[in-house]
mmCIF file of C-alpha atoms in Angstrom:
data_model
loop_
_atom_site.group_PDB
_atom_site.id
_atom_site.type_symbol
_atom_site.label_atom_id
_atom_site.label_comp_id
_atom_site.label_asym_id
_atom_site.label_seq_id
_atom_site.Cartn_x
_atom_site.Cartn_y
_atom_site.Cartn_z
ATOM 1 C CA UNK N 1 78.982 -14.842 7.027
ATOM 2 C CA UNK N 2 77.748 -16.504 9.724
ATOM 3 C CA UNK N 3 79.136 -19.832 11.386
ATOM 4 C CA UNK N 4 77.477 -22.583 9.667
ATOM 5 C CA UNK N 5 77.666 -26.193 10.006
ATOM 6 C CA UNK N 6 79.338 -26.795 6.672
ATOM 7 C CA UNK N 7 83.223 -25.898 5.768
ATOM 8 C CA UNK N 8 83.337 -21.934 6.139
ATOM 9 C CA UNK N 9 87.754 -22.023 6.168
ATOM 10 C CA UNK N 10 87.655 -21.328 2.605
ATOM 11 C CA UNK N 11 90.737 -19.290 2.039
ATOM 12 C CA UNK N 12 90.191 -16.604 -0.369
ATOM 13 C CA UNK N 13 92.880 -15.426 -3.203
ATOM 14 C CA UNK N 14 93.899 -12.183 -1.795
ATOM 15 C CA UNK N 15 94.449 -10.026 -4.900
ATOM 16 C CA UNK N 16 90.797 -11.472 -5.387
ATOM 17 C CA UNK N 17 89.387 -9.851 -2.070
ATOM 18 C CA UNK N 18 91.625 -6.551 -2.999
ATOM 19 C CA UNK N 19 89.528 -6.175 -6.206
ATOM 20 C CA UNK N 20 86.538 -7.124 -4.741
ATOM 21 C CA UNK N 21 86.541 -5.572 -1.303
ATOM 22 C CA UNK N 22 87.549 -1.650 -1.807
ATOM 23 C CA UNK N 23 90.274 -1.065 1.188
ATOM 24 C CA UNK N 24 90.738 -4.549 2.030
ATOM 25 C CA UNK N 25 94.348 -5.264 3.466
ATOM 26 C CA UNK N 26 95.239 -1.571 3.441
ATOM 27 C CA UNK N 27 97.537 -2.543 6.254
ATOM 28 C CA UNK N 28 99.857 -4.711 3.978
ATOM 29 C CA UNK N 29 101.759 -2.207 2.430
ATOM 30 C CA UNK N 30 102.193 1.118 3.961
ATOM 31 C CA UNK N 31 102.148 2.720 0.376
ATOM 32 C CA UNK N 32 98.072 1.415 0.333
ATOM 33 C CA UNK N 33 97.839 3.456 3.767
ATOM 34 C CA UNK N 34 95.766 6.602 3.338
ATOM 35 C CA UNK N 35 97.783 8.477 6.041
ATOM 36 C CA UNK N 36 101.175 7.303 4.967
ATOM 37 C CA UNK N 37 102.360 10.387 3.283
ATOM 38 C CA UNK N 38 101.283 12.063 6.347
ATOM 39 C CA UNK N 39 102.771 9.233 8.938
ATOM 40 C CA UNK N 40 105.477 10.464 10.905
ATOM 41 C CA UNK N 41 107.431 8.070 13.003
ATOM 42 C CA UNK N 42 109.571 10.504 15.007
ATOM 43 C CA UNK N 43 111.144 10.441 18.504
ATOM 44 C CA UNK N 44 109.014 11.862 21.368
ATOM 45 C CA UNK N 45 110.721 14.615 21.867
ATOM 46 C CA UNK N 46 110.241 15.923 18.201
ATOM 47 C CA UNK N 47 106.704 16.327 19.187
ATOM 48 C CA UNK N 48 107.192 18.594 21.855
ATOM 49 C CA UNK N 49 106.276 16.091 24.362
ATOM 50 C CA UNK N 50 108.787 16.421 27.595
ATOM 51 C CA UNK N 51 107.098 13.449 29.754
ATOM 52 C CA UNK N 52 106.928 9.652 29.820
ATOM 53 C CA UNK N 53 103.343 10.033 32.024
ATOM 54 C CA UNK N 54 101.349 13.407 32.056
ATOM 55 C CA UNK N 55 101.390 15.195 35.173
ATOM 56 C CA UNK N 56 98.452 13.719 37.333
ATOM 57 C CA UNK N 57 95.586 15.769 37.779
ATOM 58 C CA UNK N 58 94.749 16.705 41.417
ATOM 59 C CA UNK N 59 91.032 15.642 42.497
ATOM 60 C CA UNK N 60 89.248 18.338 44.508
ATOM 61 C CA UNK N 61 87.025 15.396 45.675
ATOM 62 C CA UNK N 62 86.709 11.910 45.575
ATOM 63 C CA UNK N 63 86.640 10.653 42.068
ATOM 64 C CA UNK N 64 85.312 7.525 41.178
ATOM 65 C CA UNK N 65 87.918 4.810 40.352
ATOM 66 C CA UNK N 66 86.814 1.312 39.421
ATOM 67 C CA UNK N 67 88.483 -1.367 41.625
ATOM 68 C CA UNK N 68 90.500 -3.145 39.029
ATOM 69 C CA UNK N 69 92.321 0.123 37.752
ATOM 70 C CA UNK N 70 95.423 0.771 40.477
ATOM 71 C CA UNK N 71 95.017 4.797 40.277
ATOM 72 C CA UNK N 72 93.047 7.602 38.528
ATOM 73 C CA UNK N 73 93.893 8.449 34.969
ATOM 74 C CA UNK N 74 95.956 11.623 34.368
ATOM 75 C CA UNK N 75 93.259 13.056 32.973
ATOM 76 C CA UNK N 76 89.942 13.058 34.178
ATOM 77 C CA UNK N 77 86.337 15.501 33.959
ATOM 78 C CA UNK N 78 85.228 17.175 36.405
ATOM 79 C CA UNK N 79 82.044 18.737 35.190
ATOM 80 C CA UNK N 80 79.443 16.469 36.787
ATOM 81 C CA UNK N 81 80.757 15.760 40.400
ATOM 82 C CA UNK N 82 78.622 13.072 42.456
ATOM 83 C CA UNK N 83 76.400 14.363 44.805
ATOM 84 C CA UNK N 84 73.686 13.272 47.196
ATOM 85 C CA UNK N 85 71.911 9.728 47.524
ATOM 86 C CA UNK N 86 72.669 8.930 43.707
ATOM 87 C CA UNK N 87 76.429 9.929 44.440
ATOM 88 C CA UNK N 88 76.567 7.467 47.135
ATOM 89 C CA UNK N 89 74.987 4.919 45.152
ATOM 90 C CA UNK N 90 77.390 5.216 42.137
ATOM 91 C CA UNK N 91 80.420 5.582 44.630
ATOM 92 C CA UNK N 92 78.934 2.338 45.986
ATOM 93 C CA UNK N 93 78.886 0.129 43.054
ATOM 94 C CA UNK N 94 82.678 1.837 41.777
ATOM 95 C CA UNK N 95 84.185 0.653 45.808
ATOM 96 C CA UNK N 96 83.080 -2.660 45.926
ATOM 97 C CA UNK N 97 82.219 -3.943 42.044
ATOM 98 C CA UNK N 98 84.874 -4.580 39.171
ATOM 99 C CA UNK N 99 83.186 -3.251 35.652
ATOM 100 C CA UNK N 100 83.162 -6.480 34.564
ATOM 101 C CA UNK N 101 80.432 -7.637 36.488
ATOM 102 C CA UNK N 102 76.986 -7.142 36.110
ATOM 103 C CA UNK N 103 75.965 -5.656 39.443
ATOM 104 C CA UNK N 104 78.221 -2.314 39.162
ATOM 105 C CA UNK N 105 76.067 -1.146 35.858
ATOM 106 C CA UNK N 106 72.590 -2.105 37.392
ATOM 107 C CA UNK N 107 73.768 0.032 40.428
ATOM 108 C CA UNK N 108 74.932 2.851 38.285
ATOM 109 C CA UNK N 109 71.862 2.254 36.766
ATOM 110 C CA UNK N 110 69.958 2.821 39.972
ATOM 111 C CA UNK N 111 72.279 5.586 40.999
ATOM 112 C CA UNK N 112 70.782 6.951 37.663
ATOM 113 C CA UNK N 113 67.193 6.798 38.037
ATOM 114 C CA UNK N 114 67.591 8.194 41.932
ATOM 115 C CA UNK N 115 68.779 11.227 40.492
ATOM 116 C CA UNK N 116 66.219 11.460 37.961
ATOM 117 C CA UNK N 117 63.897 10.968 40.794
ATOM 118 C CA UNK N 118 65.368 13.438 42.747
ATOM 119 C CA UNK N 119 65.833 16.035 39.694
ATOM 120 C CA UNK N 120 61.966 16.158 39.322
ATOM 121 C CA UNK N 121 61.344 16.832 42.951
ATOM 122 C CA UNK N 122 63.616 19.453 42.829
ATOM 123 C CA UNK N 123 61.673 20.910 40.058
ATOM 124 C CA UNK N 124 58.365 21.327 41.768
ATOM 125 C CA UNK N 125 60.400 23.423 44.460
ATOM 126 C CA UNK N 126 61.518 25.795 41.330
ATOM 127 C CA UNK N 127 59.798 28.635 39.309
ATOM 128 C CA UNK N 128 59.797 26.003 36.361
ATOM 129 C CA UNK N 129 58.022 22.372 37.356
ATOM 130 C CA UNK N 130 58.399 19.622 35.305
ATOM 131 C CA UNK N 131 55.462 19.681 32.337
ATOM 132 C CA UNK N 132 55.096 15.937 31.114
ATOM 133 C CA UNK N 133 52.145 16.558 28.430
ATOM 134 C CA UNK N 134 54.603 19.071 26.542
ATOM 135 C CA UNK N 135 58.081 18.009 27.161
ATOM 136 C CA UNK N 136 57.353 14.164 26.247
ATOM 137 C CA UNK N 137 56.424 15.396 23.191
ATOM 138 C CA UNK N 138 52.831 14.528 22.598
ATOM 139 C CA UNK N 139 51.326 17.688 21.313
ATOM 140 C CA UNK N 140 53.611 17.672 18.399
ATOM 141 C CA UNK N 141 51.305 14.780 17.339
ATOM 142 C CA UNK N 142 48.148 16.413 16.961
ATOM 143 C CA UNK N 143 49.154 18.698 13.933
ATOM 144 C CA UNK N 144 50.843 15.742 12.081
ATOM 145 C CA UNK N 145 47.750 13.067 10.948
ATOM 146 C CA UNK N 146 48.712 10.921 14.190
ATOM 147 C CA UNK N 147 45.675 8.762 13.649
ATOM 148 C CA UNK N 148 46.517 7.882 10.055
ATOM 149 C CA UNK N 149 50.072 8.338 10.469
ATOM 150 C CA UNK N 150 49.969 4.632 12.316
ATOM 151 C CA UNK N 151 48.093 2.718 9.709
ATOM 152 C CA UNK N 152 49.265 1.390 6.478
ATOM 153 C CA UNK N 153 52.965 2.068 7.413
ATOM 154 C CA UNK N 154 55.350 -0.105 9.327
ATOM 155 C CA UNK N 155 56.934 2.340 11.803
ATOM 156 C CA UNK N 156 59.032 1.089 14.588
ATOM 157 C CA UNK N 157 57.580 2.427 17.343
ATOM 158 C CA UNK N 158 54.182 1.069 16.669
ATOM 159 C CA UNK N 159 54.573 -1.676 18.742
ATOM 160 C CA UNK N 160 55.280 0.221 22.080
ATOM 161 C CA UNK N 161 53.082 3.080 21.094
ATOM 162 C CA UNK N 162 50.078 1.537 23.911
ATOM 163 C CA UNK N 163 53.484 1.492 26.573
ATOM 164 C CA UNK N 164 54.125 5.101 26.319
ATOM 165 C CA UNK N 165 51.266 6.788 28.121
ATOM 166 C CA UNK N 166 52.331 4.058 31.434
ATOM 167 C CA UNK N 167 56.307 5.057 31.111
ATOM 168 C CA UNK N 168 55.613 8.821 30.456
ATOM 169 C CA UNK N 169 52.049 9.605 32.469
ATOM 170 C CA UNK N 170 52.340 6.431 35.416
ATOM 171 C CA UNK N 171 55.488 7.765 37.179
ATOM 172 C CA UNK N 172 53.375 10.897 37.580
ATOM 173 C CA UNK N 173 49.696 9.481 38.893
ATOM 174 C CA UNK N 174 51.453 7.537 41.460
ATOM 175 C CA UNK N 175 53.108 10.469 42.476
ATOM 176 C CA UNK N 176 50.010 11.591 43.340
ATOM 177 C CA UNK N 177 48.069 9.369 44.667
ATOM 178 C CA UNK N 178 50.861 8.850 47.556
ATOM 179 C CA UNK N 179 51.076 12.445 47.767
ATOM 180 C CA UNK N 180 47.485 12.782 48.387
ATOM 181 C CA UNK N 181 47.604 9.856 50.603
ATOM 182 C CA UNK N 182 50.330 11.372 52.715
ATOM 183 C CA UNK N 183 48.205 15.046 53.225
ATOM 184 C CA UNK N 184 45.573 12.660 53.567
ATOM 185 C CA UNK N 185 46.865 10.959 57.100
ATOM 186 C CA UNK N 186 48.834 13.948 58.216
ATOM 187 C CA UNK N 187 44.801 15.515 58.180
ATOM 188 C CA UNK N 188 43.749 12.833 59.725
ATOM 189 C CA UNK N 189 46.070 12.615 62.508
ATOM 190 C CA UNK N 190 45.368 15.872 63.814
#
């Protein structure tokens, strides 16, 4: 329930709430605990582990490490190691912002988008370019009713549905026309 004006500290019977509310206060009795016949509180070194801290694992490059954490975790991935302008960008915003502030997401954020950027230039130099009619999805439409599909049905995306062909298609047209801008001065200059 929402905070309201009127008197909302009510307290409530609890053997009330326990038949009313299936689970509620399972944490008042370890007997009501579905793991408690499985709960075992035993010294560390029953478990097998020999070690207060795990054994810190070595980077092989820079790792990002947010500014208000003192070191790297113990642990840490390795699978998708920063690279180029968008590495720089997200190495940026983890030296000088804290996580708590706005400005470190909005520059991961960026550090994002340039390497989506960058990822679909690099396709145009491969066997395989980048095909935005098929891989947004749009000729999965045509077989599926997708003029009568939108009317007489309240389906979420309706209301963004005019937005997609600028997000999807726009990114793409202005590609060109500064790409045939640019052949079009180099030309021109000689």
């Amino acid at each position: 329930m929402p905070y309201v004006a009127s008197d909302h500290t009510k307290k409530y019977d609890p053997e009330a709430l326990r038949q009313r509310i299936p689970g509620w206060g399972v944490d008042s009795d370890p007997a009501d605990r579905p793991s408690h016949p499985r709960e075992r509180l035993e010294p560390p070194e029953a478990t097998g582990a020999h070690w207060t801290m795990p054994v810190q694992q070595e980077p092989t490059r820079g790792r990002e490490r947010s500014v208000e954490h003192e070191r790297l975790t113990p642990v840490f991935g390795t699978a998708q190691p920063l690279h180029g302008l968008s590495g720089a960008i997200r190495r940026f915003a983890y030296d000088r912002y804290s996580e708590g502030q706005t400005a470190h997401w909005l520059v991961l954020v960026a550090g994002d988008r340039v390497d989506a950027i960058t990822e679909h230039l690099k396709s145009f130099a491969s066997r395989r370019p980048d095909d935005p009619i098929t891989e947004s999805g749009v000729l999965g439409e045509v077989g599926h009713h997708p003029i009568s599909s939108r009317f007489g049905v309240q389906r979420a995306d309706l209301r963004h549905t005019w937005l997609d062909p600028i997000i999807v298609v726009g990114p793409w047209v202005l590609a060109g026309v500064f790409a045939v801008r640019t052949v079009a001065k180099l030309v021109g200059r000689r």
